[in-house]
Tab-separated table of C-alpha atoms and ligand atoms in Angstrom:
chain	number	residue	atom	x	y	z
A	1	UNK	CA	-42.618	-44.137	71.063
A	2	UNK	CA	-40.754	-47.245	69.572
A	3	UNK	CA	-39.090	-47.082	66.254
A	4	UNK	CA	-41.650	-49.353	64.770
A	5	UNK	CA	-44.302	-47.014	65.595
A	6	UNK	CA	-42.425	-44.205	64.072
A	7	UNK	CA	-41.744	-46.078	61.212
A	8	UNK	CA	-45.656	-46.854	60.685
A	9	UNK	CA	-46.342	-43.005	61.159
A	10	UNK	CA	-43.708	-42.287	58.491
A	11	UNK	CA	-45.012	-44.864	56.427
A	12	UNK	CA	-48.910	-43.706	56.506
A	13	UNK	CA	-47.711	-40.073	56.719
A	14	UNK	CA	-49.426	-39.363	59.930
A	15	UNK	CA	-45.803	-38.444	61.580
A	16	UNK	CA	-45.747	-34.554	62.262
A	17	UNK	CA	-42.693	-33.102	60.591
A	18	UNK	CA	-40.589	-30.165	61.751
A	19	UNK	CA	-38.017	-28.269	59.903
A	20	UNK	CA	-35.778	-25.866	61.826
A	21	UNK	CA	-34.133	-23.213	59.463
A	22	UNK	CA	-36.163	-22.087	56.228
A	23	UNK	CA	-33.327	-21.214	54.021
A	24	UNK	CA	-32.251	-22.535	50.742
A	25	UNK	CA	-32.254	-26.080	51.978
A	26	UNK	CA	-34.846	-26.331	54.741
A	27	UNK	CA	-37.713	-24.304	52.887
A	28	UNK	CA	-37.852	-26.716	49.856
A	29	UNK	CA	-37.631	-29.705	52.038
A	30	UNK	CA	-40.382	-28.614	54.129
A	31	UNK	CA	-42.480	-27.742	51.111
A	32	UNK	CA	-41.832	-31.036	49.443
A	33	UNK	CA	-42.780	-33.387	52.610
A	34	UNK	CA	-46.027	-31.185	52.814
A	35	UNK	CA	-46.846	-32.034	49.319
A	36	UNK	CA	-46.428	-35.728	49.919
A	37	UNK	CA	-49.002	-35.314	52.486
A	38	UNK	CA	-47.218	-34.724	55.857
A	39	UNK	CA	-48.240	-31.862	58.268
A	40	UNK	CA	-45.329	-29.895	58.219
A	41	UNK	CA	-44.276	-26.975	60.577
A	42	UNK	CA	-41.221	-24.957	59.718
A	43	UNK	CA	-39.146	-22.514	62.328
A	44	UNK	CA	-37.060	-19.835	61.752
A	45	UNK	CA	-35.718	-16.872	63.858
A	46	UNK	CA	-36.315	-14.439	61.004
A	47	UNK	CA	-40.108	-13.173	61.643
A	48	UNK	CA	-40.081	-11.414	58.150
A	49	UNK	CA	-39.157	-14.841	56.599
A	50	UNK	CA	-41.978	-16.673	58.486
A	51	UNK	CA	-44.433	-13.837	57.561
A	52	UNK	CA	-43.580	-14.089	53.901
A	53	UNK	CA	-43.745	-17.837	53.709
A	54	UNK	CA	-47.121	-17.639	55.716
A	55	UNK	CA	-48.485	-15.513	53.188
A	56	UNK	CA	-47.715	-18.228	50.421
A	57	UNK	CA	-44.545	-16.369	49.014
A	58	UNK	CA	-41.151	-17.892	48.652
A	59	UNK	CA	-38.445	-15.733	50.025
A	60	UNK	CA	-35.893	-17.347	47.580
A	61	UNK	CA	-35.534	-15.342	44.319
A	62	UNK	CA	-33.402	-16.408	41.082
A	63	UNK	CA	-34.395	-19.095	38.880
A	64	UNK	CA	-35.953	-21.870	41.060
A	65	UNK	CA	-38.292	-23.982	38.789
A	66	UNK	CA	-41.453	-24.904	40.685
A	67	UNK	CA	-40.539	-23.397	44.002
A	68	UNK	CA	-42.680	-20.336	44.333
A	69	UNK	CA	-45.778	-22.514	42.939
A	70	UNK	CA	-44.915	-25.270	45.495
A	71	UNK	CA	-44.831	-22.884	48.455
A	72	UNK	CA	-47.956	-21.163	47.641
A	73	UNK	CA	-49.754	-24.373	47.092
A	74	UNK	CA	-48.706	-26.239	50.531
A	75	UNK	CA	-49.175	-23.185	52.433
A	76	UNK	CA	-52.767	-22.487	50.853
A	77	UNK	CA	-53.719	-26.116	51.609
A	78	UNK	CA	-52.799	-25.784	55.143
A	79	UNK	CA	-50.141	-28.372	55.001
A	80	UNK	CA	-47.218	-26.139	55.769
A	81	UNK	CA	-46.821	-23.210	58.067
A	82	UNK	CA	-43.974	-21.285	59.400
A	83	UNK	CA	-43.549	-20.013	62.928
A	84	UNK	CA	-40.954	-18.432	65.172
A	85	UNK	CA	-42.179	-20.534	68.016
A	86	UNK	CA	-40.211	-23.478	69.046
A	87	UNK	CA	-43.208	-24.778	71.545
A	88	UNK	CA	-45.033	-25.493	68.020
A	89	UNK	CA	-42.391	-28.352	67.712
A	90	UNK	CA	-43.342	-30.293	70.879
A	91	UNK	CA	-45.525	-32.748	69.312
A	92	UNK	CA	-43.321	-33.071	66.238
A	93	UNK	CA	-42.284	-36.877	65.473
A	94	UNK	CA	-39.623	-36.147	63.005
A	95	UNK	CA	-37.351	-32.768	63.378
A	96	UNK	CA	-34.997	-31.805	60.460
A	97	UNK	CA	-32.260	-29.403	61.046
A	98	UNK	CA	-31.339	-27.164	58.223
A	99	UNK	CA	-29.460	-23.961	59.927
A	100	UNK	CA	-26.174	-22.521	58.422
A	101	UNK	CA	-22.786	-23.937	59.516
A	102	UNK	CA	-20.453	-21.336	58.494
A	103	UNK	CA	-16.635	-21.297	59.606
A	104	UNK	CA	-14.804	-18.386	61.236
A	105	UNK	CA	-11.875	-16.238	60.325
A	106	UNK	CA	-9.531	-19.318	61.450
A	107	UNK	CA	-11.536	-21.561	59.543
A	108	UNK	CA	-12.802	-23.473	62.446
A	109	UNK	CA	-16.678	-24.318	62.483
A	110	UNK	CA	-18.824	-21.534	64.003
A	111	UNK	CA	-21.834	-23.194	65.313
A	112	UNK	CA	-23.813	-20.484	67.227
A	113	UNK	CA	-26.809	-21.190	64.879
A	114	UNK	CA	-26.663	-24.987	65.204
A	115	UNK	CA	-26.169	-25.109	68.957
A	116	UNK	CA	-28.781	-22.660	69.501
A	117	UNK	CA	-31.184	-24.843	67.263
A	118	UNK	CA	-30.384	-27.988	68.917
A	119	UNK	CA	-30.881	-26.132	72.384
A	120	UNK	CA	-34.113	-24.639	71.585
A	121	UNK	CA	-35.193	-27.995	70.134
A	122	UNK	CA	-34.114	-29.976	73.159
A	123	UNK	CA	-36.454	-27.822	75.575
A	124	UNK	CA	-39.655	-29.004	73.433
A	125	UNK	CA	-38.354	-32.402	72.170
A	126	UNK	CA	-41.022	-35.210	72.254
A	127	UNK	CA	-39.904	-38.408	73.540
A	128	UNK	CA	-39.536	-41.073	70.711
A	129	UNK	CA	-38.892	-38.335	68.113
A	130	UNK	CA	-36.553	-38.722	65.298
A	131	UNK	CA	-33.997	-35.831	64.898
A	132	UNK	CA	-32.026	-35.240	61.527
A	133	UNK	CA	-29.353	-33.012	61.102
A	134	UNK	CA	-29.396	-31.917	57.162
A	135	UNK	CA	-26.930	-29.044	57.620
A	136	UNK	CA	-23.354	-29.852	56.576
A	137	UNK	CA	-21.179	-30.423	59.630
A	138	UNK	CA	-17.489	-31.173	60.413
A	139	UNK	CA	-17.057	-34.850	60.800
A	140	UNK	CA	-17.537	-35.831	64.359
A	141	UNK	CA	-20.117	-33.147	65.002
A	142	UNK	CA	-23.064	-35.426	65.485
A	143	UNK	CA	-21.331	-37.450	68.193
A	144	UNK	CA	-19.231	-34.820	69.733
A	145	UNK	CA	-21.617	-31.724	69.547
A	146	UNK	CA	-25.238	-32.572	68.756
A	147	UNK	CA	-25.567	-35.940	70.863
A	148	UNK	CA	-24.317	-34.286	74.049
A	149	UNK	CA	-26.594	-31.321	73.788
A	150	UNK	CA	-29.783	-33.193	73.283
A	151	UNK	CA	-28.976	-35.628	75.865
A	152	UNK	CA	-27.952	-33.026	78.626
A	153	UNK	CA	-30.626	-30.710	77.805
A	154	UNK	CA	-33.336	-33.488	77.634
A	155	UNK	CA	-32.386	-36.077	80.311
A	156	UNK	CA	-33.096	-38.500	77.302
A	157	UNK	CA	-30.828	-41.247	75.919
A	158	UNK	CA	-30.394	-41.646	72.373
A	159	UNK	CA	-31.455	-44.884	70.715
A	160	UNK	CA	-33.986	-45.376	73.612
A	161	UNK	CA	-36.000	-42.106	74.205
A	162	UNK	CA	-34.920	-40.331	70.851
A	163	UNK	CA	-33.149	-41.121	67.653
A	164	UNK	CA	-30.451	-39.241	65.737
A	165	UNK	CA	-29.153	-39.190	62.266
A	166	UNK	CA	-27.586	-36.910	59.672
A	167	UNK	CA	-28.675	-36.675	56.119
A	168	UNK	CA	-26.864	-34.114	54.380
A	169	UNK	CA	-28.268	-31.918	51.391
A	170	UNK	CA	-27.088	-32.064	47.937
A	171	UNK	CA	-28.910	-29.124	46.544
A	172	UNK	CA	-27.723	-26.224	44.802
A	173	UNK	CA	-29.403	-22.943	44.183
A	174	UNK	CA	-31.175	-22.957	40.806
A	175	UNK	CA	-31.774	-26.709	41.081
A	176	UNK	CA	-33.207	-26.906	44.639
A	177	UNK	CA	-36.342	-28.920	44.077
A	178	UNK	CA	-34.692	-30.825	41.125
A	179	UNK	CA	-31.687	-32.029	43.249
A	180	UNK	CA	-33.977	-32.773	46.382
A	181	UNK	CA	-36.124	-35.190	44.270
A	182	UNK	CA	-33.467	-36.460	41.899
A	183	UNK	CA	-29.967	-36.946	43.767
A	184	UNK	CA	-29.130	-39.608	45.980
A	185	UNK	CA	-28.732	-39.276	49.701
A	186	UNK	CA	-26.722	-40.772	52.538
A	187	UNK	CA	-28.813	-41.698	55.559
A	188	UNK	CA	-26.227	-41.595	58.549
A	189	UNK	CA	-27.916	-43.338	61.450
A	190	UNK	CA	-26.804	-43.776	65.064
A	191	UNK	CA	-27.999	-47.404	64.403
A	192	UNK	CA	-28.588	-49.312	61.525
A	193	UNK	CA	-32.315	-49.350	62.616
A	194	UNK	CA	-32.261	-45.551	62.604
A	195	UNK	CA	-30.467	-45.283	59.243
A	196	UNK	CA	-33.238	-47.663	57.990
A	197	UNK	CA	-35.896	-45.548	59.364
A	198	UNK	CA	-34.389	-42.476	57.576
A	199	UNK	CA	-34.419	-44.601	54.467
A	200	UNK	CA	-37.827	-44.950	54.561
A	201	UNK	CA	-38.421	-41.151	55.249
A	202	UNK	CA	-36.136	-39.813	52.533
A	203	UNK	CA	-37.455	-42.397	50.050
A	204	UNK	CA	-40.973	-40.627	50.034
A	205	UNK	CA	-39.206	-37.534	48.455
A	206	UNK	CA	-36.120	-38.861	46.863
A	207	UNK	CA	-36.406	-40.609	43.434
A	208	UNK	CA	-32.933	-41.904	43.774
A	209	UNK	CA	-30.846	-44.077	46.191
A	210	UNK	CA	-30.904	-43.506	49.930
A	211	UNK	CA	-27.801	-45.129	51.209
A	212	UNK	CA	-27.522	-46.387	54.817
A	213	UNK	CA	-24.203	-45.403	56.809
A	214	UNK	CA	-23.253	-44.353	60.005
A	215	UNK	CA	-22.953	-40.761	61.308
A	216	UNK	CA	-19.182	-40.248	60.521
A	217	UNK	CA	-19.568	-41.871	57.235
A	218	UNK	CA	-22.273	-39.645	56.033
A	219	UNK	CA	-20.563	-36.604	57.638
A	220	UNK	CA	-17.229	-37.295	55.723
A	221	UNK	CA	-19.177	-38.003	52.454
A	222	UNK	CA	-20.888	-34.837	52.331
A	223	UNK	CA	-17.557	-32.586	53.133
A	224	UNK	CA	-15.409	-34.864	50.889
A	225	UNK	CA	-18.007	-34.081	47.900
A	226	UNK	CA	-17.563	-30.369	48.232
A	227	UNK	CA	-13.986	-30.676	48.992
A	228	UNK	CA	-13.408	-32.468	45.860
A	229	UNK	CA	-15.122	-29.952	43.722
A	230	UNK	CA	-13.132	-27.115	45.494
A	231	UNK	CA	-9.688	-28.855	44.526
A	232	UNK	CA	-10.771	-29.608	40.991
A	233	UNK	CA	-11.767	-25.961	40.571
A	234	UNK	CA	-8.474	-24.931	41.954
A	235	UNK	CA	-6.832	-27.165	39.689
A	236	UNK	CA	-8.505	-25.503	36.870
A	237	UNK	CA	-7.809	-22.041	38.118
A	238	UNK	CA	-3.924	-22.776	38.488
A	239	UNK	CA	-4.162	-23.899	34.751
A	240	UNK	CA	-5.465	-20.705	33.927
A	241	UNK	CA	-2.672	-19.014	35.607
A	242	UNK	CA	-0.258	-21.149	33.920
A	243	UNK	CA	-1.879	-20.598	30.469
A	244	UNK	CA	-1.834	-16.883	30.902
A	245	UNK	CA	1.741	-16.746	31.762
A	246	UNK	CA	2.570	-19.206	28.585
A	247	UNK	CA	0.450	-17.175	26.080
A	248	UNK	CA	-2.038	-19.987	25.687
A	249	UNK	CA	-5.825	-20.299	25.968
A	250	UNK	CA	-6.934	-22.404	28.975
A	251	UNK	CA	-10.174	-22.950	27.539
A	252	UNK	CA	-8.801	-24.677	24.293
A	253	UNK	CA	-6.544	-26.618	26.817
A	254	UNK	CA	-9.324	-27.814	28.563
A	255	UNK	CA	-10.998	-28.907	25.690
A	256	UNK	CA	-8.179	-30.778	24.459
A	257	UNK	CA	-7.361	-32.297	27.969
A	258	UNK	CA	-10.513	-33.776	28.255
A	259	UNK	CA	-10.101	-35.559	25.015
A	260	UNK	CA	-7.743	-37.852	26.917
A	261	UNK	CA	-9.541	-40.721	28.488
A	262	UNK	CA	-10.207	-40.364	32.176
A	263	UNK	CA	-9.158	-36.732	32.271
A	264	UNK	CA	-11.473	-33.947	33.603
A	265	UNK	CA	-10.994	-30.495	34.029
A	266	UNK	CA	-13.497	-28.302	35.634
A	267	UNK	CA	-14.260	-24.463	34.573
A	268	UNK	CA	-11.829	-21.951	35.730
A	269	UNK	CA	-13.287	-18.604	36.826
A	270	UNK	CA	-13.346	-15.410	38.598
A	271	UNK	CA	-13.796	-16.934	42.015
A	272	UNK	CA	-15.635	-19.565	44.269
A	273	UNK	CA	-18.441	-18.530	46.285
A	274	UNK	CA	-21.732	-19.431	48.053
A	275	UNK	CA	-22.361	-20.808	51.657
A	276	UNK	CA	-20.904	-24.327	50.978
A	277	UNK	CA	-17.893	-24.730	48.656
A	278	UNK	CA	-15.610	-22.259	50.567
A	279	UNK	CA	-16.327	-23.531	53.934
A	280	UNK	CA	-16.869	-27.140	53.604
A	281	UNK	CA	-13.202	-28.146	52.798
A	282	UNK	CA	-12.539	-26.358	56.022
A	283	UNK	CA	-15.152	-28.564	58.063
A	284	UNK	CA	-13.219	-31.562	56.654
A	285	UNK	CA	-9.925	-30.178	57.570
A	286	UNK	CA	-10.968	-29.019	60.960
A	287	UNK	CA	-12.264	-32.453	61.713
A	288	UNK	CA	-8.365	-33.558	62.067
A	289	UNK	CA	-6.750	-30.525	63.231
A	290	UNK	CA	-5.706	-31.845	66.630
A	291	UNK	CA	-4.627	-35.116	65.125
A	292	UNK	CA	-1.316	-35.676	63.276
A	293	UNK	CA	-2.481	-35.536	59.975
A	294	UNK	CA	-0.910	-33.395	57.412
A	295	UNK	CA	-3.593	-31.849	55.490
A	296	UNK	CA	-2.114	-29.989	52.612
A	297	UNK	CA	-3.956	-29.929	49.286
A	298	UNK	CA	-7.321	-28.648	50.982
A	299	UNK	CA	-5.603	-25.425	52.185
A	300	UNK	CA	-3.749	-24.953	48.932
A	301	UNK	CA	-6.857	-25.303	46.926
A	302	UNK	CA	-8.783	-22.788	49.262
A	303	UNK	CA	-5.962	-20.323	48.642
A	304	UNK	CA	-5.933	-20.631	44.947
A	305	UNK	CA	-9.804	-20.159	44.687
A	306	UNK	CA	-9.692	-17.455	47.331
A	307	UNK	CA	-7.157	-15.591	45.191
A	308	UNK	CA	-9.049	-15.521	41.982
A	309	UNK	CA	-10.936	-12.182	42.486
A	310	UNK	CA	-7.556	-10.672	43.173
A	311	UNK	CA	-6.317	-12.002	39.995
A	312	UNK	CA	-9.225	-10.410	38.168
A	313	UNK	CA	-8.246	-7.314	39.902
A	314	UNK	CA	-4.862	-7.585	38.513
A	315	UNK	CA	-5.886	-8.117	35.013
A	316	UNK	CA	-7.795	-5.005	35.191
A	317	UNK	CA	-4.938	-3.202	36.697
A	318	UNK	CA	-2.758	-4.457	33.827
A	319	UNK	CA	-5.174	-2.992	31.193
A	320	UNK	CA	-6.325	0.277	32.681
A	321	UNK	CA	-2.701	1.081	34.487
A	322	UNK	CA	-4.552	3.617	36.923
A	323	UNK	CA	-7.922	3.999	38.243
A	324	UNK	CA	-8.206	7.819	38.101
A	325	UNK	CA	-11.641	9.037	37.189
A	326	UNK	CA	-12.354	5.471	35.772
A	327	UNK	CA	-15.760	3.755	36.202
A	328	UNK	CA	-16.026	0.105	36.355
A	329	UNK	CA	-19.191	-1.842	35.534
A	330	UNK	CA	-19.468	-5.270	37.485
A	331	UNK	CA	-21.715	-7.697	35.743
A	332	UNK	CA	-23.041	-10.099	38.135
A	333	UNK	CA	-23.058	-9.907	42.060
A	334	UNK	CA	-24.545	-13.450	42.991
A	335	UNK	CA	-21.906	-16.115	43.348
A	336	UNK	CA	-23.794	-18.394	40.855
A	337	UNK	CA	-25.349	-17.883	37.505
A	338	UNK	CA	-29.209	-17.179	37.485
A	339	UNK	CA	-29.377	-17.142	41.237
A	340	UNK	CA	-29.742	-14.476	43.890
A	341	UNK	CA	-27.269	-15.864	46.348
A	342	UNK	CA	-24.659	-13.536	47.324
A	343	UNK	CA	-22.963	-15.219	50.112
A	344	UNK	CA	-18.983	-15.164	49.873
A	345	UNK	CA	-19.523	-13.725	46.492
A	346	UNK	CA	-16.259	-13.237	44.427
A	347	UNK	CA	-17.816	-9.718	43.139
A	348	UNK	CA	-17.947	-8.654	46.789
A	349	UNK	CA	-14.122	-9.110	47.046
A	350	UNK	CA	-13.465	-7.677	43.640
A	351	UNK	CA	-15.710	-4.659	44.380
A	352	UNK	CA	-13.853	-4.071	47.772
A	353	UNK	CA	-10.317	-4.022	45.861
A	354	UNK	CA	-11.801	-1.620	43.157
A	355	UNK	CA	-13.230	0.844	45.807
A	356	UNK	CA	-9.740	0.952	47.530
A	357	UNK	CA	-8.487	2.624	44.243
A	358	UNK	CA	-10.944	5.377	44.219
A	359	UNK	CA	-12.527	4.349	40.944
A	360	UNK	CA	-16.390	4.489	40.570
A	361	UNK	CA	-18.066	1.204	40.466
A	362	UNK	CA	-21.520	0.435	39.075
A	363	UNK	CA	-22.791	-3.029	39.859
A	364	UNK	CA	-25.557	-4.778	37.741
A	365	UNK	CA	-27.321	-8.157	38.598
A	366	UNK	CA	-30.726	-9.135	37.317
A	367	UNK	CA	-31.609	-11.104	40.392
A	368	UNK	CA	-30.448	-8.789	43.309
A	369	UNK	CA	-33.055	-5.924	43.566
A	370	UNK	CA	-30.732	-3.302	44.422
A	371	UNK	CA	-28.399	-4.101	41.506
A	372	UNK	CA	-31.102	-4.978	38.830
A	373	UNK	CA	-32.310	-2.452	35.770
A	374	UNK	CA	-31.143	-2.165	32.377
A	375	UNK	CA	-27.697	-3.161	31.996
A	376	UNK	CA	-27.186	-0.715	28.930
A	377	UNK	CA	-28.218	2.062	31.240
A	378	UNK	CA	-25.868	1.161	33.954
A	379	UNK	CA	-23.047	0.762	31.316
A	380	UNK	CA	-23.014	4.474	30.281
A	381	UNK	CA	-19.661	6.212	30.483
A	382	UNK	CA	-17.836	3.283	31.923
A	383	UNK	CA	-14.285	2.515	31.379
A	384	UNK	CA	-14.456	-1.325	31.624
A	385	UNK	CA	-17.156	-4.125	32.143
A	386	UNK	CA	-16.119	-7.138	34.187
A	387	UNK	CA	-17.963	-10.133	33.971
A	388	UNK	CA	-18.071	-12.020	37.115
A	389	UNK	CA	-21.183	-14.108	37.150
A	390	UNK	CA	-22.271	-16.257	34.081
A	391	UNK	CA	-26.269	-15.063	34.134
A	392	UNK	CA	-27.760	-16.162	31.044
A	393	UNK	CA	-28.724	-12.462	30.466
A	394	UNK	CA	-25.066	-11.635	29.733
A	395	UNK	CA	-24.724	-14.424	26.908
A	396	UNK	CA	-27.124	-12.221	24.826
A	397	UNK	CA	-26.170	-8.731	26.022
A	398	UNK	CA	-26.622	-6.416	22.974
A	399	UNK	CA	-22.820	-5.695	22.308
A	400	UNK	CA	-23.329	-3.060	19.795
A	401	UNK	CA	-25.448	-1.084	21.990
A	402	UNK	CA	-23.015	-1.706	25.042
A	403	UNK	CA	-20.194	-0.361	22.995
A	404	UNK	CA	-21.996	2.754	22.121
A	405	UNK	CA	-22.588	3.877	25.716
A	406	UNK	CA	-19.347	2.825	27.108
A	407	UNK	CA	-16.591	5.532	27.433
A	408	UNK	CA	-13.810	2.655	26.749
A	409	UNK	CA	-14.718	-0.228	24.861
A	410	UNK	CA	-12.979	-2.864	27.157
A	411	UNK	CA	-14.665	-6.271	28.545
A	412	UNK	CA	-12.853	-8.513	30.963
A	413	UNK	CA	-14.825	-11.958	30.802
A	414	UNK	CA	-14.164	-13.536	33.963
A	415	UNK	CA	-16.393	-16.577	33.205
A	416	UNK	CA	-15.937	-17.074	29.394
A	417	UNK	CA	-19.419	-16.949	28.390
A	418	UNK	CA	-19.095	-14.156	25.741
A	419	UNK	CA	-18.475	-15.373	22.203
A	420	UNK	CA	-14.918	-14.022	21.395
A	421	UNK	CA	-15.559	-13.250	17.946
A	422	UNK	CA	-18.897	-11.204	18.549
A	423	UNK	CA	-17.308	-9.147	21.122
A	424	UNK	CA	-14.070	-8.500	18.952
A	425	UNK	CA	-16.425	-7.617	15.911
A	426	UNK	CA	-18.702	-5.397	18.063
A	427	UNK	CA	-15.209	-3.231	18.647
A	428	UNK	CA	-14.494	-4.254	22.003
A	429	UNK	CA	-11.039	-5.101	23.489
A	430	UNK	CA	-11.573	-8.300	25.338
A	431	UNK	CA	-9.456	-9.955	28.069
A	432	UNK	CA	-10.538	-13.316	28.978
A	433	UNK	CA	-9.555	-15.231	32.275
A	434	UNK	CA	-6.938	-17.808	31.547
A	435	UNK	CA	-6.346	-16.563	27.891
A	436	UNK	CA	-3.379	-14.732	26.632
A	437	UNK	CA	-3.334	-16.333	23.156
A	438	UNK	CA	-3.841	-14.190	20.307
A	439	UNK	CA	-7.074	-16.013	19.485
A	440	UNK	CA	-6.232	-18.637	16.807
A	441	UNK	CA	-7.688	-21.785	17.162
B	1	LIG	N1	-27.287	-23.628	50.130
B	1	LIG	C1	-27.037	-24.642	49.552
B	1	LIG	O1	-26.767	-24.993	48.141
B	1	LIG	C2	-26.692	-25.981	50.481
B	1	LIG	C3	-26.432	-27.261	49.715
B	1	LIG	C4	-26.268	-28.296	50.440
B	1	LIG	C5	-25.973	-28.334	51.982
B	1	LIG	N2	-26.146	-27.033	52.575
B	1	LIG	C6	-25.972	-26.958	53.842
B	1	LIG	O2	-27.247	-26.770	54.413
B	1	LIG	C7	-27.246	-25.841	55.675
B	1	LIG	C8	-28.126	-24.747	55.637
B	1	LIG	O3	-27.866	-23.984	54.515
B	1	LIG	P1	-28.886	-22.859	53.860
B	1	LIG	O4	-28.200	-22.392	52.474
B	1	LIG	O5	-30.116	-23.291	53.611
B	1	LIG	O6	-28.753	-21.645	54.819
B	1	LIG	P2	-29.640	-20.318	54.935
B	1	LIG	O7	-28.647	-19.423	55.653
B	1	LIG	O8	-30.217	-20.121	53.711
B	1	LIG	O9	-30.583	-20.882	55.894
B	1	LIG	C9	-30.573	-21.247	57.395
B	1	LIG	C10	-31.683	-20.742	58.055
B	1	LIG	O10	-31.473	-21.012	59.485
B	1	LIG	C11	-32.116	-19.889	60.138
B	1	LIG	N3	-31.630	-20.214	61.428
B	1	LIG	C12	-30.466	-19.693	62.053
B	1	LIG	N4	-30.615	-20.237	63.163
B	1	LIG	C13	-31.688	-20.741	63.573
B	1	LIG	C14	-32.335	-21.093	64.855
B	1	LIG	N5	-31.531	-21.239	65.878
B	1	LIG	N6	-33.535	-21.590	64.851
B	1	LIG	C15	-34.303	-21.731	63.692
B	1	LIG	N7	-33.741	-21.052	62.578
B	1	LIG	C16	-32.594	-20.555	62.490
B	1	LIG	C17	-31.708	-18.611	59.327
B	1	LIG	O11	-32.574	-17.389	59.714
B	1	LIG	C18	-31.965	-19.250	58.045
B	1	LIG	O12	-33.181	-18.831	57.506
B	1	LIG	C19	-25.887	-25.466	55.779
B	1	LIG	O13	-25.254	-26.317	56.505
B	1	LIG	C20	-25.099	-25.614	54.551
B	1	LIG	O14	-23.872	-26.031	54.284
B	1	LIG	C21	-26.668	-25.855	51.680
């Protein structure tokens, strides 16, 4: 099928769409295109996920405005269904790939899911189809990994028999649909024509710019965005450590630094988690690992951010001295506020460290079934409460009740969401990450 025919099919929404990988990214994308009138099939290797989706239920929990309703609507209308069977993709005109792209222990991309998805797709790929990788990848991956697999497995030639692009996602849990609709996108195409076709496609769901680029630019932009964030958070975390050592309050310092024109400081905190920020900087750094580029800032930032749960543990050790017979309450296990996403959660790391001491641990998280429940009940007889995730429920926690049930009235706030005065007035001893000031403004 020539590109012009595909363009027409996209414009009149008669193109059949497929989405590979129905996770945090792929599922909302599939549902949005289905809502816009496309016939969409989603494929995932997890049968239970597929079954849940086909019964109209979103497998993504946490506060995700509009998503559950949208999934239920597009499944019920018949515009979207899920499957584990790749043969259903044999008549797809457009295929979006949204599988996970982690890094291994040596920080090298671990492309098992991506390679497997592309191979399975290649066995059924229709001539003339457009394949778009939405997953975040190491710069160079489209040219050096994806393109060779498709060409070798199908015998087809890119830009003649099929078209290939990458359009990285900018979503984050809690804002999946919002970001998909409102945030601009970079459409990386193998040719200008492919990029233009992708712009037509994404403009259907995106209410912002869809900028055209080549593969490598789109890959670098995405990994650079998340690396920028990681480096900025690392700066804030390093400032927290400096302020603690100097008897200052990083939160007040931050407030005043930001009054200086052009100066910004992100929030320090108990750690950086999620699927993306802990690995996207490594994807970027990996792209030049065999070249003579001295990449220094990216690993340093990663090291600072990775060390923050250990730092929280050290703050706990300083206060408790020993963990004999101690019971510690962890408030929040997801990596992000009001989300159920536990991937690379800083709490997981902290729990490991506390477990090694032999102390008892009680975990509360309102968005994770096995840890949900009444927080006051969970706090009974605890010697410390460590706030690791800024879930909104914790901002309004009943401090008086909490004090009544805890063995020792001690709170370690790793996210600075509790009002210091209220906590102290309720009779607690409070340690805030980044703050060893005596509390004067
Ligand atoms: N989560 C985010 O906020 C976010 C934001 C921007 C970009 N991204 C990027 O998007 C990509 C996907 O992330 P995610 O958070 O949606 O991951 P996820 O783990 O939630 O979803 C991936 C899905 O792909 C499925 N899968 C794996 N191998 C498969 C295969 N061979 N065939 C079919 N399905 C397969 C998995 O079962 C899973 O359901 C990653 O590259 C990530 O870096 C994620």
